[in-house]
Amino acid sequence: MSGSIIQLVDELPKDNITVKTLKALDFVAPGEWNNLVGFDATIAHFTGETDPQIIQRIRDRAAALYLDPKTGYRGAVQLYQAIDKADVAMGTAALANKVGEKISFLSFLNNLTPKAETIQSVDLLLKIAVEVIAFCKLNGIPQPNPQIFAKSLAENYHNAGLIRMVALVSIDGILPLGPNFLMKIHSTIQGMTPAKVAGNAVFSGIQDQIPGETTGDRIGFVNQCFDAVEGWMSQFVEKTGLTPETIFNHLGNFIQMADDNLSFVAAFLDGATNYYEHTGIQTVAQRLILEAYQLLQSEGETLTGEEVDESAADGAFSTGDTIEVWDKYEEDWYEATIRQIKVKNNKNRYFVHYTGSGSSEDEWVKEKNARACNFTDADDNGHSINQKVKVWDDEDETWYTAQIYKIDNHQYRVRYLDEDFDDEWVDLDEIC
């Protein structure tokens, strides 16, 4: 069902309705998600490697890890796939119900499908349970633990994992159920008897993965998962100010909507998108690649063209130093600690851990994207002599690395570090 992880990542769509929907939700969590497609490109993104031989070795190790039954990678992907496959049927049922409500000639559909709000609520509850189970598989936790997941969700969820939860709250919660979606889910939980849930398509597709001996036990676990994350969802909605209207308006920037009925839109997205599988594959690929890369190094293997050392070339930084790292997607600098250093072709690369983030975000960064922090003689704009900065070029539409060596009010004389450009004066709004 799941295929090889390499094939799955290589075949992820670059642009379809799922991708458009996820891009539309970027306003909720700006810069968190990039649609990484292609396994080798994903390796390069998270490791900074460009050498084909090194990429191949990481690729081979990741493929082996994925197939290893002692790891939870394959099981997590199968869960993401199962929930989305069943979700198509659920979305179709919800859409049929709404059509029956709106068009009297098709009103008989109301007698054939459950209420859309019940469908959406059950769908959301089961997706939360799947996220908890998949998280525990990926982190080697033998028994699914909603509390451990909730703690990580609040502190460490980023990238594809976070946008998946954003889509869950937006597409499966607020858009179809309204601002008080949590209350409606509570109402659904009260009516979730084993007899009613047993015939649910999504539940049937994943019930073997849900802990419990009986259907009642499994319903109890699903309720525990919701209880664990309800606080996060409530705080997230309050913090972001999400409403059905804001979600619909941003979707309209990417997807042409023929109907402004939010229930129709939500049911349509349920049936037409597979955001859980799409982002789930990306989450698994990231974790696999980082583990494979770290294993290759911890086993003492010498990767072609590189040396791992405790100090950088020319003594720029040392292991344990706190630095700032450039994020090209968010176009800003973020604090990180150097965990490891390697020298490749006489250029430094740093394996960093970002302050306030989980270990899954650790990555290798190039020397040009790392700089010292906490300049004591910085001006009112936070810039200082000898500080490394990024300079925006309007013509090339890209950032170049430079170093400040003169300051005159809000103008800065910079020397480019990686390009054969002349020194020049730049304005404050041209540098970061």
XYZ file of C-alpha atoms in Angstrom:
432
model
C 0.000 0.000 0.000
C 2.648 2.499 1.014
C 5.429 1.691 -1.522
C 9.004 2.820 -0.954
C 9.545 6.119 0.825
C 11.724 7.323 -2.050
C 8.980 6.656 -4.573
C 6.362 8.275 -2.346
C 8.364 11.494 -1.956
C 9.376 11.567 -5.623
C 5.723 11.271 -6.660
C 4.346 13.979 -4.390
C 2.520 16.545 -6.550
C 4.092 19.937 -7.007
C 0.762 21.652 -7.563
C -2.734 20.258 -7.107
C -5.732 21.073 -4.944
C -4.043 19.628 -1.851
C -0.973 21.816 -2.375
C -3.132 24.865 -3.098
C -5.108 24.277 0.094
C -1.966 23.968 2.214
C -0.459 27.075 0.608
C -3.653 28.959 1.376
C -3.192 28.116 5.063
C 0.277 29.658 5.170
C -1.292 32.807 6.627
C -1.957 30.849 9.830
C 1.624 29.617 10.257
C 3.790 31.735 7.915
C 6.828 30.009 6.447
C 6.331 26.740 8.330
C 5.597 24.593 5.282
C 7.402 24.271 1.984
C 6.226 21.729 -0.549
C 9.431 19.695 -0.723
C 9.130 17.246 -3.598
C 11.761 14.688 -4.627
C 13.761 12.595 -2.172
C 17.193 13.854 -3.230
C 16.006 17.466 -3.063
C 14.639 16.792 0.431
C 18.010 15.354 1.480
C 19.794 18.448 0.197
C 17.339 20.738 1.975
C 17.683 19.178 5.418
C 21.381 18.260 5.333
C 22.878 20.973 3.134
C 24.646 18.287 1.114
C 25.093 18.646 -2.633
C 27.615 15.886 -3.356
C 25.754 13.149 -5.332
C 27.767 10.372 -3.639
C 26.855 11.602 -0.155
C 23.210 12.061 -1.129
C 23.152 8.501 -2.476
C 24.530 7.097 0.777
C 21.956 8.997 2.826
C 19.271 7.838 0.418
C 20.287 4.179 0.754
C 20.409 4.317 4.544
C 17.035 6.082 4.742
C 15.451 3.472 2.447
C 16.770 0.675 4.691
C 15.519 2.381 7.843
C 12.068 2.785 6.326
C 11.781 -0.951 5.641
C 13.221 -1.972 9.020
C 10.274 -3.447 11.018
C 11.859 -2.201 14.258
C 11.219 1.409 13.187
C 7.811 3.037 12.981
C 8.331 4.926 9.735
C 6.400 2.637 7.429
C 3.594 2.168 9.944
C 3.192 5.942 10.269
C 2.916 6.406 6.491
C 0.338 3.618 6.274
C -1.722 5.374 8.941
C -1.592 8.689 7.086
C -2.637 6.921 3.886
C -5.449 4.983 5.540
C -7.039 8.034 7.139
C -7.047 9.963 3.861
C -8.352 7.036 1.812
C -11.320 6.639 4.146
C -11.719 10.416 4.296
C -12.678 10.500 0.616
C -15.708 8.367 1.394
C -16.564 10.514 4.416
C -16.273 13.722 2.402
C -18.480 12.314 -0.333
C -21.114 11.373 2.231
C -21.010 14.823 3.802
C -21.285 16.475 0.389
C -24.248 14.281 -0.549
C -25.960 15.262 2.668
C -25.465 18.973 2.009
C -26.693 18.585 -1.564
C -29.812 16.930 -0.182
C -30.377 19.844 2.191
C -29.974 22.481 -0.501
C -31.720 20.875 -3.476
C -35.205 19.548 -2.708
C -35.175 17.111 -5.636
C -32.208 15.346 -3.994
C -33.606 15.483 -0.474
C -33.745 11.704 -0.341
C -29.975 11.803 0.223
C -30.671 13.029 3.760
C -32.096 9.603 4.524
C -29.032 7.814 3.200
C -26.205 9.671 4.939
C -25.622 10.886 8.495
C -25.629 14.569 9.335
C -22.604 16.405 7.949
C -21.639 17.846 11.341
C -21.484 14.367 12.848
C -19.388 13.122 9.924
C -16.970 16.021 10.220
C -16.679 15.678 14.003
C -15.937 11.952 13.858
C -13.473 12.576 11.033
C -11.601 15.160 13.094
C -11.533 12.961 16.205
C -10.099 10.011 14.293
C -7.474 12.171 12.602
C -6.305 13.379 16.001
C -6.030 9.753 17.145
C -4.038 8.879 14.022
C -1.677 11.799 14.651
C -1.064 10.596 18.218
C -0.427 7.003 17.109
C 1.843 8.034 14.206
C 3.794 10.419 16.448
C 4.462 7.634 18.933
C 5.533 5.256 16.138
C 8.002 7.823 14.788
C 9.440 8.508 18.239
C 9.778 4.897 19.348
C 7.100 5.143 22.064
C 5.773 1.572 22.476
C 2.276 2.526 23.644
C 0.474 5.537 22.128
C 0.459 8.286 24.745
C -1.808 11.321 24.132
C -0.158 13.376 26.906
C 3.364 12.983 25.495
C 2.030 13.934 22.076
C 0.220 17.004 23.420
C 3.421 18.246 25.074
C 5.378 17.874 21.833
C 2.572 19.519 19.856
C 2.766 22.591 22.078
C 6.568 22.810 22.107
C 8.103 21.103 19.073
C 5.691 20.836 16.135
C 6.992 22.571 13.004
C 7.116 22.270 9.220
C 4.857 19.623 7.638
C 3.672 18.424 11.051
C 2.418 21.844 12.087
C 0.696 22.640 8.778
C -1.045 19.268 9.050
C -2.495 20.276 12.429
C -3.380 23.724 11.048
C -5.297 22.043 8.217
C -6.993 19.728 10.704
C -8.267 22.635 12.793
C -9.173 24.742 9.748
C -10.542 22.284 7.177
C -11.966 19.631 9.482
C -12.918 21.863 12.395
C -13.694 25.542 11.949
C -14.755 25.617 8.296
C -17.480 22.936 8.472
C -18.463 23.216 12.139
C -18.046 26.922 12.865
C -16.238 28.853 15.616
C -17.757 26.679 18.349
C -16.500 23.467 16.714
C -15.053 22.188 19.996
C -18.487 22.254 21.642
C -19.989 20.376 18.705
C -17.276 17.740 18.969
C -18.117 17.305 22.647
C -21.731 16.748 21.629
C -20.654 14.137 19.083
C -18.519 12.353 21.679
C -21.538 11.975 23.940
C -23.338 10.086 21.196
C -20.404 7.918 20.071
C -21.651 4.464 20.980
C -19.871 1.310 19.754
C -22.840 0.471 17.550
C -22.770 3.856 15.803
C -18.999 3.983 15.336
C -18.594 0.389 14.136
C -20.009 1.243 10.709
C -17.937 4.395 10.237
C -15.682 4.107 7.159
C -12.705 5.888 8.699
C -12.954 3.983 11.976
C -13.171 0.684 10.107
C -10.061 1.555 8.137
C -7.849 2.248 11.166
C -9.474 0.434 14.092
C -6.755 -2.233 14.223
C -4.219 0.519 14.924
C -6.201 2.068 17.780
C -5.336 0.672 21.233
C -8.069 -1.329 22.949
C -9.629 -4.789 22.992
C -13.154 -3.661 22.156
C -14.787 -0.911 20.124
C -15.694 0.789 23.386
C -12.035 0.744 24.482
C -10.989 2.270 21.190
C -13.606 5.002 21.449
C -12.224 5.731 24.906
C -8.724 6.161 23.473
C -10.012 8.490 20.751
C -11.701 10.612 23.433
C -8.444 10.695 25.452
C -6.604 12.011 22.385
C -9.138 14.803 21.946
C -8.992 15.714 25.634
C -5.190 15.963 25.406
C -5.143 18.381 22.459
C -8.353 20.346 23.032
C -6.494 23.002 25.016
C -3.917 23.454 22.260
C -6.637 23.800 19.610
C -8.559 26.327 21.686
C -5.442 28.431 22.352
C -4.360 28.155 18.712
C -7.694 29.477 17.437
C -7.667 32.293 19.976
C -4.084 33.225 19.131
C -4.556 33.227 15.351
C -8.081 34.656 15.309
C -9.238 31.975 12.875
C -12.828 32.155 11.651
C -14.669 30.298 8.873
C -14.684 33.514 6.846
C -10.919 34.164 7.073
C -10.162 30.573 6.078
C -12.597 30.726 3.156
C -11.218 34.061 1.956
C -7.628 32.783 1.914
C -8.682 29.588 0.165
C -10.283 31.786 -2.468
C -6.876 33.254 -3.290
C -5.714 29.827 -4.480
C -8.862 27.894 -5.388
C -11.835 29.129 -7.395
C -14.971 28.557 -5.319
C -18.253 28.187 -7.186
C -20.261 28.239 -3.959
C -19.806 30.269 -0.792
C -21.623 27.714 1.379
C -18.917 26.774 3.876
C -20.350 23.332 4.506
C -20.181 22.581 0.790
C -16.588 23.831 0.666
C -15.538 21.756 3.673
C -17.171 18.595 2.333
C -15.582 19.175 -1.061
C -12.114 19.604 0.464
C -12.595 16.436 2.510
C -13.194 14.470 -0.653
C -10.758 16.255 -2.953
C -7.627 16.673 -0.823
C -5.239 14.248 0.852
C -3.366 16.711 3.025
C -2.829 14.140 5.789
C -1.038 11.685 3.514
C 0.855 14.432 1.655
C 2.277 16.150 4.732
C 2.622 12.843 6.568
C 4.970 11.522 3.895
C 6.976 14.749 4.150
C 7.186 14.431 7.952
C 8.413 10.848 7.717
C 10.936 11.728 4.993
C 12.430 14.529 7.105
C 12.791 12.297 10.157
C 14.247 9.457 8.077
C 16.811 11.626 6.350
C 18.027 13.267 9.547
C 18.343 9.905 11.316
C 20.140 8.339 8.361
C 22.552 11.261 8.156
C 23.312 11.237 11.866
C 23.783 7.463 11.879
C 26.300 7.618 9.049
C 28.326 10.150 10.994
C 28.009 8.524 14.420
C 29.226 5.246 12.961
C 32.471 6.988 12.086
C 32.085 6.781 8.350
C 34.023 9.311 6.306
C 31.627 10.896 3.871
C 33.200 11.703 0.530
C 34.786 15.142 0.407
C 34.292 16.020 4.066
C 35.877 15.756 7.485
C 34.127 15.996 10.825
C 36.123 18.096 13.246
C 35.707 19.747 16.636
C 36.751 23.159 15.339
C 35.923 24.973 12.165
C 38.348 25.994 9.469
C 40.046 29.279 10.405
C 38.491 28.979 13.893
C 35.291 30.830 13.004
C 33.121 29.025 15.558
C 33.440 26.081 17.923
C 31.127 23.318 19.075
C 28.755 24.685 21.721
C 28.783 28.262 20.408
C 25.489 30.122 20.122
C 25.055 31.653 16.690
C 22.351 32.989 14.396
C 21.272 31.010 11.329
C 19.690 32.465 8.202
C 16.331 31.008 7.146
C 15.908 31.681 3.439
C 12.182 30.942 3.536
C 11.285 33.224 6.420
C 14.071 35.654 5.450
C 15.265 36.127 8.996
C 17.956 35.021 11.449
C 17.271 32.501 14.227
C 19.308 31.625 17.301
C 20.880 28.164 17.384
C 23.625 26.192 19.124
C 26.360 24.385 17.223
C 26.296 20.662 17.944
C 28.865 19.505 15.409
C 31.208 20.980 12.809
C 32.580 19.628 9.572
C 34.948 21.026 6.989
C 34.184 20.346 3.372
C 36.394 21.725 0.614
C 37.915 24.013 3.255
C 34.507 25.501 4.045
C 32.720 25.170 7.364
C 29.354 23.585 7.923
C 27.565 23.456 11.250
C 25.059 20.998 12.625
C 22.798 23.228 14.727
C 19.995 22.939 17.246
C 17.515 25.826 17.150
C 16.649 27.481 20.444
C 13.132 26.567 21.486
C 12.708 23.864 18.826
C 12.744 20.087 18.960
C 15.593 17.906 17.786
C 13.678 17.057 14.597
C 14.508 20.598 13.418
C 18.283 20.116 13.822
C 20.104 20.509 10.524
C 23.379 21.254 8.758
C 23.903 24.838 7.611
C 26.552 26.441 5.485
C 29.094 28.947 6.773
C 27.528 31.735 4.718
C 24.236 31.227 6.565
C 25.742 31.382 10.073
C 26.843 34.466 11.959
C 27.882 35.583 15.434
C 25.186 37.092 17.621
C 24.866 39.534 20.535
C 26.998 42.380 19.197
C 27.508 44.774 22.112
C 28.223 47.796 19.902
C 25.196 47.458 17.640
C 23.443 50.616 16.420
C 19.772 51.409 16.960
C 18.886 49.097 14.067
C 20.733 46.134 15.568
C 23.649 46.245 13.117
C 27.349 46.464 13.891
C 30.772 46.716 12.258
C 31.998 43.257 11.106
C 28.499 41.812 11.346
C 27.516 39.351 8.644
C 24.253 40.328 6.919
C 22.127 39.409 3.940
C 21.732 42.068 1.228
C 18.709 42.037 -1.071
C 19.262 42.437 -4.815
C 16.124 43.653 -6.611
C 17.421 42.746 -10.048
C 18.357 39.160 -9.200
C 15.588 38.864 -6.601
C 17.864 37.096 -4.148
C 19.822 37.632 -0.940
C 23.630 37.829 -0.999
C 25.953 37.391 1.969
C 28.025 40.422 2.960
C 29.831 41.982 5.900
C 29.419 45.497 7.241
C 32.610 47.520 7.628
C 31.297 51.105 7.795
C 28.130 52.658 9.224
C 26.813 56.148 8.484
C 23.434 56.762 10.134
C 21.065 54.359 8.387
C 23.444 53.446 5.573
C 25.922 50.585 5.607
C 29.077 49.961 3.602
C 29.220 46.226 2.831
C 31.746 43.837 1.343
C 30.318 40.772 -0.371
C 31.728 37.474 0.855
C 30.763 34.924 -1.779
C 30.408 37.031 -4.902
C 32.831 39.093 -6.957
C 30.857 42.290 -6.411
C 32.212 45.730 -5.634
C 31.788 47.133 -2.127
C 28.794 49.438 -1.888
C 26.594 51.509 0.392
C 23.169 49.992 1.095
C 20.143 51.340 2.910
C 18.632 49.819 6.029
C 15.674 48.324 4.139
C 18.070 46.434 1.845
C 19.760 44.366 4.578
C 18.745 41.822 7.127
